[in-house]
Amino acid sequence: MAKTDACPICGKPPAGTHKPFCSQGCRDRDLLQWLGEGYRIPAGPLNVDEADSLPDGLDSRGSAD
Ligand SMILES: [Zn+2]
Protein backbone atom coordinates (compact mmCIF):
# COMPACT_ATOMS: atom_id res chain seq x y z
CA MET A 1 0.00 0.00 0.00
CA ALA A 2 3.07 2.22 0.11
CA LYS A 3 3.13 2.72 -3.62
CA THR A 4 -0.05 4.06 -5.12
CA ASP A 5 1.58 5.17 -8.32
CA ALA A 6 -1.03 4.39 -10.90
CA CYS A 7 -2.95 6.43 -13.41
CA PRO A 8 -6.29 7.26 -11.70
CA ILE A 9 -8.02 6.91 -15.05
CA CYS A 10 -6.77 3.59 -16.40
CA GLY A 11 -4.46 2.26 -13.66
CA LYS A 12 -1.31 2.16 -15.75
CA PRO A 13 2.01 3.39 -14.33
CA PRO A 14 2.21 7.17 -14.69
CA ALA A 15 4.68 8.69 -17.10
CA GLY A 16 7.02 11.45 -15.93
CA THR A 17 5.57 14.50 -17.60
CA HIS A 18 1.96 13.41 -17.25
CA LYS A 19 2.01 12.43 -13.59
CA PRO A 20 -0.11 11.35 -11.92
CA PHE A 21 -1.55 10.24 -15.24
CA CYS A 22 -0.01 7.88 -17.75
CA SER A 23 -0.66 10.00 -20.80
CA GLN A 24 -2.11 13.22 -22.13
CA GLY A 25 -5.27 11.35 -23.03
CA CYS A 26 -5.95 10.28 -19.45
CA ARG A 27 -5.16 13.79 -18.29
CA ASP A 28 -7.79 15.20 -20.61
CA ARG A 29 -10.30 12.62 -19.53
CA ASP A 30 -9.80 13.56 -15.89
CA LEU A 31 -10.31 17.22 -16.72
CA LEU A 32 -13.49 16.42 -18.61
CA GLN A 33 -14.77 14.53 -15.59
CA TRP A 34 -14.24 17.59 -13.45
CA LEU A 35 -16.03 19.79 -15.93
CA GLY A 36 -18.85 17.26 -16.21
CA GLU A 37 -19.38 17.31 -12.46
CA GLY A 38 -19.44 21.09 -12.53
CA TYR A 39 -22.22 21.13 -15.07
CA ARG A 40 -24.26 18.69 -13.03
CA ILE A 41 -24.45 20.96 -9.99
CA PRO A 42 -28.06 22.16 -9.80
CA ALA A 43 -28.27 25.93 -9.85
CA GLY A 44 -31.12 28.17 -8.84
CA PRO A 45 -34.58 26.86 -7.91
CA LEU A 46 -33.68 25.20 -4.61
CA ASN A 47 -31.57 28.14 -3.43
CA VAL A 48 -34.30 30.62 -4.27
CA ASP A 49 -36.70 28.60 -2.17
CA GLU A 50 -34.29 28.72 0.75
CA ALA A 51 -33.81 32.46 0.54
CA ASP A 52 -37.55 32.93 0.47
CA SER A 53 -37.99 31.10 3.77
CA LEU A 54 -35.51 33.24 5.70
CA PRO A 55 -36.85 34.70 8.94
CA ASP A 56 -37.98 38.33 8.75
CA GLY A 57 -35.47 39.30 11.44
CA LEU A 58 -32.52 38.66 9.17
CA ASP A 59 -34.08 40.62 6.34
CA SER A 60 -34.88 43.79 8.35
CA ARG A 61 -31.40 43.70 9.80
CA GLY A 62 -29.94 44.30 6.38
CA SER A 63 -32.40 46.94 5.17
CA ALA A 64 -32.40 48.95 8.41
CA ASP A 65 -29.20 50.64 7.48
ZN1 LIG B 1 -3.98 6.34 -17.97
JSON list of N, CA and C and ligand atoms in Angstrom, two decimals:
[
{"chain": "A", "resi": 1, "resn": "MET", "atom": "N", "xyz": [0.83, -1.21, 0.00]},
{"chain": "A", "resi": 1, "resn": "MET", "atom": "CA", "xyz": [0.00, 0.00, 0.00]},
{"chain": "A", "resi": 1, "resn": "MET", "atom": "C", "xyz": [0.87, 1.27, 0.00]},
{"chain": "A", "resi": 2, "resn": "ALA", "atom": "N", "xyz": [2.17, 1.07, 0.08]},
{"chain": "A", "resi": 2, "resn": "ALA", "atom": "CA", "xyz": [3.07, 2.22, 0.11]},
{"chain": "A", "resi": 2, "resn": "ALA", "atom": "C", "xyz": [3.08, 2.92, -1.24]},
{"chain": "A", "resi": 3, "resn": "LYS", "atom": "N", "xyz": [3.10, 2.12, -2.28]},
{"chain": "A", "resi": 3, "resn": "LYS", "atom": "CA", "xyz": [3.13, 2.72, -3.62]},
{"chain": "A", "resi": 3, "resn": "LYS", "atom": "C", "xyz": [1.75, 2.75, -4.24]},
{"chain": "A", "resi": 4, "resn": "THR", "atom": "N", "xyz": [1.25, 3.93, -4.47]},
{"chain": "A", "resi": 4, "resn": "THR", "atom": "CA", "xyz": [-0.05, 4.06, -5.12]},
{"chain": "A", "resi": 4, "resn": "THR", "atom": "C", "xyz": [0.12, 4.70, -6.49]},
{"chain": "A", "resi": 5, "resn": "ASP", "atom": "N", "xyz": [1.32, 4.56, -7.03]},
{"chain": "A", "resi": 5, "resn": "ASP", "atom": "CA", "xyz": [1.58, 5.17, -8.32]},
{"chain": "A", "resi": 5, "resn": "ASP", "atom": "C", "xyz": [0.86, 4.43, -9.43]},
{"chain": "A", "resi": 6, "resn": "ALA", "atom": "N", "xyz": [-0.27, 4.96, -9.80]},
{"chain": "A", "resi": 6, "resn": "ALA", "atom": "CA", "xyz": [-1.03, 4.39, -10.90]},
{"chain": "A", "resi": 6, "resn": "ALA", "atom": "C", "xyz": [-1.93, 5.47, -11.47]},
{"chain": "A", "resi": 7, "resn": "CYS", "atom": "N", "xyz": [-2.08, 5.46, -12.77]},
{"chain": "A", "resi": 7, "resn": "CYS", "atom": "CA", "xyz": [-2.95, 6.43, -13.41]},
{"chain": "A", "resi": 7, "resn": "CYS", "atom": "C", "xyz": [-4.37, 6.28, -12.86]},
{"chain": "A", "resi": 8, "resn": "PRO", "atom": "N", "xyz": [-4.96, 7.34, -12.29]},
{"chain": "A", "resi": 8, "resn": "PRO", "atom": "CA", "xyz": [-6.29, 7.26, -11.70]},
{"chain": "A", "resi": 8, "resn": "PRO", "atom": "C", "xyz": [-7.36, 6.97, -12.74]},
{"chain": "A", "resi": 9, "resn": "ILE", "atom": "N", "xyz": [-7.03, 7.14, -14.00]},
{"chain": "A", "resi": 9, "resn": "ILE", "atom": "CA", "xyz": [-8.02, 6.91, -15.05]},
{"chain": "A", "resi": 9, "resn": "ILE", "atom": "C", "xyz": [-8.01, 5.46, -15.52]},
{"chain": "A", "resi": 10, "resn": "CYS", "atom": "N", "xyz": [-6.83, 4.94, -15.84]},
{"chain": "A", "resi": 10, "resn": "CYS", "atom": "CA", "xyz": [-6.77, 3.59, -16.40]},
{"chain": "A", "resi": 10, "resn": "CYS", "atom": "C", "xyz": [-5.93, 2.63, -15.57]},
{"chain": "A", "resi": 11, "resn": "GLY", "atom": "N", "xyz": [-5.20, 3.14, -14.56]},
{"chain": "A", "resi": 11, "resn": "GLY", "atom": "CA", "xyz": [-4.46, 2.26, -13.66]},
{"chain": "A", "resi": 11, "resn": "GLY", "atom": "C", "xyz": [-3.07, 1.91, -14.13]},
{"chain": "A", "resi": 12, "resn": "LYS", "atom": "N", "xyz": [-2.66, 2.43, -15.27]},
{"chain": "A", "resi": 12, "resn": "LYS", "atom": "CA", "xyz": [-1.31, 2.16, -15.75]},
{"chain": "A", "resi": 12, "resn": "LYS", "atom": "C", "xyz": [-0.30, 3.00, -14.97]},
{"chain": "A", "resi": 13, "resn": "PRO", "atom": "N", "xyz": [0.96, 2.59, -15.00]},
{"chain": "A", "resi": 13, "resn": "PRO", "atom": "CA", "xyz": [2.01, 3.39, -14.33]},
{"chain": "A", "resi": 13, "resn": "PRO", "atom": "C", "xyz": [2.11, 4.76, -14.98]},
{"chain": "A", "resi": 14, "resn": "PRO", "atom": "N", "xyz": [2.15, 5.81, -14.15]},
{"chain": "A", "resi": 14, "resn": "PRO", "atom": "CA", "xyz": [2.21, 7.17, -14.69]},
{"chain": "A", "resi": 14, "resn": "PRO", "atom": "C", "xyz": [3.53, 7.45, -15.40]},
{"chain": "A", "resi": 15, "resn": "ALA", "atom": "N", "xyz": [3.47, 8.31, -16.40]},
{"chain": "A", "resi": 15, "resn": "ALA", "atom": "CA", "xyz": [4.68, 8.69, -17.10]},
{"chain": "A", "resi": 15, "resn": "ALA", "atom": "C", "xyz": [5.12, 10.07, -16.63]},
{"chain": "A", "resi": 16, "resn": "GLY", "atom": "N", "xyz": [6.42, 10.24, -16.49]},
{"chain": "A", "resi": 16, "resn": "GLY", "atom": "CA", "xyz": [7.02, 11.45, -15.93]},
{"chain": "A", "resi": 16, "resn": "GLY", "atom": "C", "xyz": [6.27, 12.75, -16.14]},
{"chain": "A", "resi": 17, "resn": "THR", "atom": "N", "xyz": [6.13, 13.18, -17.36]},
{"chain": "A", "resi": 17, "resn": "THR", "atom": "CA", "xyz": [5.57, 14.50, -17.60]},
{"chain": "A", "resi": 17, "resn": "THR", "atom": "C", "xyz": [4.07, 14.57, -17.38]},
{"chain": "A", "resi": 18, "resn": "HIS", "atom": "N", "xyz": [3.42, 13.41, -17.37]},
{"chain": "A", "resi": 18, "resn": "HIS", "atom": "CA", "xyz": [1.96, 13.41, -17.25]},
{"chain": "A", "resi": 18, "resn": "HIS", "atom": "C", "xyz": [1.49, 13.05, -15.85]},
{"chain": "A", "resi": 19, "resn": "LYS", "atom": "N", "xyz": [2.40, 12.83, -14.94]},
{"chain": "A", "resi": 19, "resn": "LYS", "atom": "CA", "xyz": [2.01, 12.43, -13.59]},
{"chain": "A", "resi": 19, "resn": "LYS", "atom": "C", "xyz": [0.91, 13.33, -13.04]},
{"chain": "A", "resi": 20, "resn": "PRO", "atom": "N", "xyz": [-0.04, 12.77, -12.28]},
{"chain": "A", "resi": 20, "resn": "PRO", "atom": "CA", "xyz": [-0.11, 11.35, -11.92]},
{"chain": "A", "resi": 20, "resn": "PRO", "atom": "C", "xyz": [-0.76, 10.49, -12.99]},
{"chain": "A", "resi": 21, "resn": "PHE", "atom": "N", "xyz": [-0.92, 11.01, -14.17]},
{"chain": "A", "resi": 21, "resn": "PHE", "atom": "CA", "xyz": [-1.55, 10.24, -15.24]},
{"chain": "A", "resi": 21, "resn": "PHE", "atom": "C", "xyz": [-0.50, 9.57, -16.12]},
{"chain": "A", "resi": 22, "resn": "CYS", "atom": "N", "xyz": [-0.95, 8.63, -16.94]},
{"chain": "A", "resi": 22, "resn": "CYS", "atom": "CA", "xyz": [-0.01, 7.88, -17.75]},
{"chain": "A", "resi": 22, "resn": "CYS", "atom": "C", "xyz": [0.17, 8.53, -19.11]},
{"chain": "A", "resi": 23, "resn": "SER", "atom": "N", "xyz": [-0.74, 9.40, -19.48]},
{"chain": "A", "resi": 23, "resn": "SER", "atom": "CA", "xyz": [-0.66, 10.00, -20.80]},
{"chain": "A", "resi": 23, "resn": "SER", "atom": "C", "xyz": [-1.51, 11.25, -20.87]},
{"chain": "A", "resi": 24, "resn": "GLN", "atom": "N", "xyz": [-1.32, 12.01, -21.93]},
{"chain": "A", "resi": 24, "resn": "GLN", "atom": "CA", "xyz": [-2.11, 13.22, -22.13]},
{"chain": "A", "resi": 24, "resn": "GLN", "atom": "C", "xyz": [-3.59, 12.90, -22.24]},
{"chain": "A", "resi": 25, "resn": "GLY", "atom": "N", "xyz": [-3.88, 11.75, -22.85]},
{"chain": "A", "resi": 25, "resn": "GLY", "atom": "CA", "xyz": [-5.27, 11.35, -23.03]},
{"chain": "A", "resi": 25, "resn": "GLY", "atom": "C", "xyz": [-5.99, 11.17, -21.70]},
{"chain": "A", "resi": 26, "resn": "CYS", "atom": "N", "xyz": [-5.34, 10.50, -20.76]},
{"chain": "A", "resi": 26, "resn": "CYS", "atom": "CA", "xyz": [-5.95, 10.28, -19.45]},
{"chain": "A", "resi": 26, "resn": "CYS", "atom": "C", "xyz": [-6.07, 11.60, -18.70]},
{"chain": "A", "resi": 27, "resn": "ARG", "atom": "N", "xyz": [-5.11, 12.46, -18.91]},
{"chain": "A", "resi": 27, "resn": "ARG", "atom": "CA", "xyz": [-5.16, 13.79, -18.29]},
{"chain": "A", "resi": 27, "resn": "ARG", "atom": "C", "xyz": [-6.40, 14.53, -18.76]},
{"chain": "A", "resi": 28, "resn": "ASP", "atom": "N", "xyz": [-6.62, 14.52, -20.04]},
{"chain": "A", "resi": 28, "resn": "ASP", "atom": "CA", "xyz": [-7.79, 15.20, -20.61]},
{"chain": "A", "resi": 28, "resn": "ASP", "atom": "C", "xyz": [-9.07, 14.60, -20.08]},
{"chain": "A", "resi": 29, "resn": "ARG", "atom": "N", "xyz": [-9.08, 13.28, -19.97]},
{"chain": "A", "resi": 29, "resn": "ARG", "atom": "CA", "xyz": [-10.30, 12.62, -19.53]},
{"chain": "A", "resi": 29, "resn": "ARG", "atom": "C", "xyz": [-10.64, 13.03, -18.09]},
{"chain": "A", "resi": 30, "resn": "ASP", "atom": "N", "xyz": [-9.58, 13.15, -17.27]},
{"chain": "A", "resi": 30, "resn": "ASP", "atom": "CA", "xyz": [-9.80, 13.56, -15.89]},
{"chain": "A", "resi": 30, "resn": "ASP", "atom": "C", "xyz": [-10.38, 14.97, -15.84]},
{"chain": "A", "resi": 31, "resn": "LEU", "atom": "N", "xyz": [-9.83, 15.84, -16.67]},
{"chain": "A", "resi": 31, "resn": "LEU", "atom": "CA", "xyz": [-10.31, 17.22, -16.72]},
{"chain": "A", "resi": 31, "resn": "LEU", "atom": "C", "xyz": [-11.77, 17.26, -17.15]},
{"chain": "A", "resi": 32, "resn": "LEU", "atom": "N", "xyz": [-12.10, 16.46, -18.13]},
{"chain": "A", "resi": 32, "resn": "LEU", "atom": "CA", "xyz": [-13.49, 16.42, -18.61]},
{"chain": "A", "resi": 32, "resn": "LEU", "atom": "C", "xyz": [-14.43, 15.95, -17.51]},
{"chain": "A", "resi": 33, "resn": "GLN", "atom": "N", "xyz": [-13.94, 15.01, -16.69]},
{"chain": "A", "resi": 33, "resn": "GLN", "atom": "CA", "xyz": [-14.77, 14.53, -15.59]},
{"chain": "A", "resi": 33, "resn": "GLN", "atom": "C", "xyz": [-15.07, 15.66, -14.63]},
{"chain": "A", "resi": 34, "resn": "TRP", "atom": "N", "xyz": [-14.04, 16.45, -14.35]},
{"chain": "A", "resi": 34, "resn": "TRP", "atom": "CA", "xyz": [-14.24, 17.59, -13.45]},
{"chain": "A", "resi": 34, "resn": "TRP", "atom": "C", "xyz": [-15.27, 18.54, -14.03]},
{"chain": "A", "resi": 35, "resn": "LEU", "atom": "N", "xyz": [-15.10, 18.86, -15.29]},
{"chain": "A", "resi": 35, "resn": "LEU", "atom": "CA", "xyz": [-16.03, 19.79, -15.93]},
{"chain": "A", "resi": 35, "resn": "LEU", "atom": "C", "xyz": [-17.44, 19.21, -15.92]},
{"chain": "A", "resi": 36, "resn": "GLY", "atom": "N", "xyz": [-17.54, 17.91, -16.18]},
{"chain": "A", "resi": 36, "resn": "GLY", "atom": "CA", "xyz": [-18.85, 17.26, -16.21]},
{"chain": "A", "resi": 36, "resn": "GLY", "atom": "C", "xyz": [-19.55, 17.39, -14.87]},
{"chain": "A", "resi": 37, "resn": "GLU", "atom": "N", "xyz": [-18.80, 17.19, -13.79]},
{"chain": "A", "resi": 37, "resn": "GLU", "atom": "CA", "xyz": [-19.38, 17.31, -12.46]},
{"chain": "A", "resi": 37, "resn": "GLU", "atom": "C", "xyz": [-19.86, 18.73, -12.22]},
{"chain": "A", "resi": 38, "resn": "GLY", "atom": "N", "xyz": [-19.08, 19.68, -12.72]},
{"chain": "A", "resi": 38, "resn": "GLY", "atom": "CA", "xyz": [-19.44, 21.09, -12.53]},
{"chain": "A", "resi": 38, "resn": "GLY", "atom": "C", "xyz": [-20.78, 21.39, -13.17]},
{"chain": "A", "resi": 39, "resn": "TYR", "atom": "N", "xyz": [-20.98, 20.84, -14.37]},
{"chain": "A", "resi": 39, "resn": "TYR", "atom": "CA", "xyz": [-22.22, 21.13, -15.07]},
{"chain": "A", "resi": 39, "resn": "TYR", "atom": "C", "xyz": [-23.42, 20.48, -14.40]},
{"chain": "A", "resi": 40, "resn": "ARG", "atom": "N", "xyz": [-23.15, 19.42, -13.64]},
{"chain": "A", "resi": 40, "resn": "ARG", "atom": "CA", "xyz": [-24.26, 18.69, -13.03]},
{"chain": "A", "resi": 40, "resn": "ARG", "atom": "C", "xyz": [-24.79, 19.37, -11.77]},
{"chain": "A", "resi": 41, "resn": "ILE", "atom": "N", "xyz": [-24.01, 20.28, -11.22]},
{"chain": "A", "resi": 41, "resn": "ILE", "atom": "CA", "xyz": [-24.45, 20.96, -9.99]},
{"chain": "A", "resi": 41, "resn": "ILE", "atom": "C", "xyz": [-25.72, 21.76, -10.27]},
{"chain": "A", "resi": 42, "resn": "PRO", "atom": "N", "xyz": [-26.80, 21.45, -9.58]},
{"chain": "A", "resi": 42, "resn": "PRO", "atom": "CA", "xyz": [-28.06, 22.16, -9.80]},
{"chain": "A", "resi": 42, "resn": "PRO", "atom": "C", "xyz": [-27.93, 23.61, -9.35]},
{"chain": "A", "resi": 43, "resn": "ALA", "atom": "N", "xyz": [-28.39, 24.52, -10.18]},
{"chain": "A", "resi": 43, "resn": "ALA", "atom": "CA", "xyz": [-28.27, 25.93, -9.85]},
{"chain": "A", "resi": 43, "resn": "ALA", "atom": "C", "xyz": [-29.64, 26.60, -9.84]},
{"chain": "A", "resi": 44, "resn": "GLY", "atom": "N", "xyz": [-29.93, 27.33, -8.83]},
{"chain": "A", "resi": 44, "resn": "GLY", "atom": "CA", "xyz": [-31.12, 28.17, -8.84]},
{"chain": "A", "resi": 44, "resn": "GLY", "atom": "C", "xyz": [-32.28, 27.74, -7.96]},
{"chain": "A", "resi": 45, "resn": "PRO", "atom": "N", "xyz": [-33.28, 27.11, -8.54]},
{"chain": "A", "resi": 45, "resn": "PRO", "atom": "CA", "xyz": [-34.58, 26.86, -7.91]},
{"chain": "A", "resi": 45, "resn": "PRO", "atom": "C", "xyz": [-34.54, 26.56, -6.42]},
{"chain": "A", "resi": 46, "resn": "LEU", "atom": "N", "xyz": [-33.72, 25.58, -6.02]},
{"chain": "A", "resi": 46, "resn": "LEU", "atom": "CA", "xyz": [-33.68, 25.20, -4.61]},
{"chain": "A", "resi": 46, "resn": "LEU", "atom": "C", "xyz": [-33.16, 26.34, -3.74]},
{"chain": "A", "resi": 47, "resn": "ASN", "atom": "N", "xyz": [-32.14, 27.04, -4.22]},
{"chain": "A", "resi": 47, "resn": "ASN", "atom": "CA", "xyz": [-31.57, 28.14, -3.43]},
{"chain": "A", "resi": 47, "resn": "ASN", "atom": "C", "xyz": [-32.58, 29.27, -3.28]},
{"chain": "A", "resi": 48, "resn": "VAL", "atom": "N", "xyz": [-33.30, 29.56, -4.33]},
{"chain": "A", "resi": 48, "resn": "VAL", "atom": "CA", "xyz": [-34.30, 30.62, -4.27]},
{"chain": "A", "resi": 48, "resn": "VAL", "atom": "C", "xyz": [-35.34, 30.29, -3.20]},
{"chain": "A", "resi": 49, "resn": "ASP", "atom": "N", "xyz": [-35.72, 29.03, -3.15]},
{"chain": "A", "resi": 49, "resn": "ASP", "atom": "CA", "xyz": [-36.70, 28.60, -2.17]},
{"chain": "A", "resi": 49, "resn": "ASP", "atom": "C", "xyz": [-36.18, 28.82, -0.75]},
{"chain": "A", "resi": 50, "resn": "GLU", "atom": "N", "xyz": [-34.89, 28.54, -0.57]},
{"chain": "A", "resi": 50, "resn": "GLU", "atom": "CA", "xyz": [-34.29, 28.72, 0.75]},
{"chain": "A", "resi": 50, "resn": "GLU", "atom": "C", "xyz": [-34.27, 30.19, 1.15]},
{"chain": "A", "resi": 51, "resn": "ALA", "atom": "N", "xyz": [-33.89, 31.03, 0.24]},
{"chain": "A", "resi": 51, "resn": "ALA", "atom": "CA", "xyz": [-33.81, 32.46, 0.54]},
{"chain": "A", "resi": 51, "resn": "ALA", "atom": "C", "xyz": [-35.19, 33.00, 0.89]},
{"chain": "A", "resi": 52, "resn": "ASP", "atom": "N", "xyz": [-36.20, 32.44, 0.26]},
{"chain": "A", "resi": 52, "resn": "ASP", "atom": "CA", "xyz": [-37.55, 32.93, 0.47]},
{"chain": "A", "resi": 52, "resn": "ASP", "atom": "C", "xyz": [-38.05, 32.60, 1.87]},
{"chain": "A", "resi": 53, "resn": "SER", "atom": "N", "xyz": [-37.50, 31.54, 2.46]},
{"chain": "A", "resi": 53, "resn": "SER", "atom": "CA", "xyz": [-37.99, 31.10, 3.77]},
{"chain": "A", "resi": 53, "resn": "SER", "atom": "C", "xyz": [-37.14, 31.66, 4.92]},
{"chain": "A", "resi": 54, "resn": "LEU", "atom": "N", "xyz": [-36.31, 32.64, 4.63]},
{"chain": "A", "resi": 54, "resn": "LEU", "atom": "CA", "xyz": [-35.51, 33.24, 5.70]},
{"chain": "A", "resi": 54, "resn": "LEU", "atom": "C", "xyz": [-36.41, 34.00, 6.67]},
{"chain": "A", "resi": 55, "resn": "PRO", "atom": "N", "xyz": [-36.06, 33.96, 7.94]},
{"chain": "A", "resi": 55, "resn": "PRO", "atom": "CA", "xyz": [-36.85, 34.70, 8.94]},
{"chain": "A", "resi": 55, "resn": "PRO", "atom": "C", "xyz": [-36.83, 36.20, 8.65]},
{"chain": "A", "resi": 56, "resn": "ASP", "atom": "N", "xyz": [-37.89, 36.89, 9.02]},
{"chain": "A", "resi": 56, "resn": "ASP", "atom": "CA", "xyz": [-37.98, 38.33, 8.75]},
{"chain": "A", "resi": 56, "resn": "ASP", "atom": "C", "xyz": [-36.88, 39.10, 9.48]},
{"chain": "A", "resi": 57, "resn": "GLY", "atom": "N", "xyz": [-36.50, 38.61, 10.66]},
{"chain": "A", "resi": 57, "resn": "GLY", "atom": "CA", "xyz": [-35.47, 39.30, 11.44]},
{"chain": "A", "resi": 57, "resn": "GLY", "atom": "C", "xyz": [-34.21, 39.53, 10.65]},
{"chain": "A", "resi": 58, "resn": "LEU", "atom": "N", "xyz": [-33.75, 38.52, 9.92]},
{"chain": "A", "resi": 58, "resn": "LEU", "atom": "CA", "xyz": [-32.52, 38.66, 9.17]},
{"chain": "A", "resi": 58, "resn": "LEU", "atom": "C", "xyz": [-32.69, 39.69, 8.06]},
{"chain": "A", "resi": 59, "resn": "ASP", "atom": "N", "xyz": [-33.85, 39.73, 7.46]},
{"chain": "A", "resi": 59, "resn": "ASP", "atom": "CA", "xyz": [-34.08, 40.62, 6.34]},
{"chain": "A", "resi": 59, "resn": "ASP", "atom": "C", "xyz": [-34.08, 42.08, 6.80]},
{"chain": "A", "resi": 60, "resn": "SER", "atom": "N", "xyz": [-34.78, 42.40, 7.88]},
{"chain": "A", "resi": 60, "resn": "SER", "atom": "CA", "xyz": [-34.88, 43.79, 8.35]},
{"chain": "A", "resi": 60, "resn": "SER", "atom": "C", "xyz": [-33.52, 44.27, 8.85]},
{"chain": "A", "resi": 61, "resn": "ARG", "atom": "N", "xyz": [-32.72, 43.33, 9.30]},
{"chain": "A", "resi": 61, "resn": "ARG", "atom": "CA", "xyz": [-31.40, 43.70, 9.80]},
{"chain": "A", "resi": 61, "resn": "ARG", "atom": "C", "xyz": [-30.56, 44.31, 8.71]},
{"chain": "A", "resi": 62, "resn": "GLY", "atom": "N", "xyz": [-30.76, 43.81, 7.46]},
{"chain": "A", "resi": 62, "resn": "GLY", "atom": "CA", "xyz": [-29.94, 44.30, 6.38]},
{"chain": "A", "resi": 62, "resn": "GLY", "atom": "C", "xyz": [-30.48, 45.60, 5.80]},
{"chain": "A", "resi": 63, "resn": "SER", "atom": "N", "xyz": [-31.81, 45.78, 5.80]},
{"chain": "A", "resi": 63, "resn": "SER", "atom": "CA", "xyz": [-32.40, 46.94, 5.17]},
{"chain": "A", "resi": 63, "resn": "SER", "atom": "C", "xyz": [-32.53, 48.12, 6.14]},
{"chain": "A", "resi": 64, "resn": "ALA", "atom": "N", "xyz": [-32.24, 47.89, 7.41]},
{"chain": "A", "resi": 64, "resn": "ALA", "atom": "CA", "xyz": [-32.40, 48.95, 8.41]},
{"chain": "A", "resi": 64, "resn": "ALA", "atom": "C", "xyz": [-31.36, 50.04, 8.21]},
{"chain": "A", "resi": 65, "resn": "ASP", "atom": "N", "xyz": [-30.25, 49.64, 7.61]},
{"chain": "A", "resi": 65, "resn": "ASP", "atom": "CA", "xyz": [-29.20, 50.64, 7.48]},
{"chain": "A", "resi": 65, "resn": "ASP", "atom": "C", "xyz": [-29.45, 51.61, 6.36]},
{"chain": "B", "resi": 1, "resn": "ZN", "atom": "ZN", "xyz": [-3.98, 6.34, -17.97]}
]
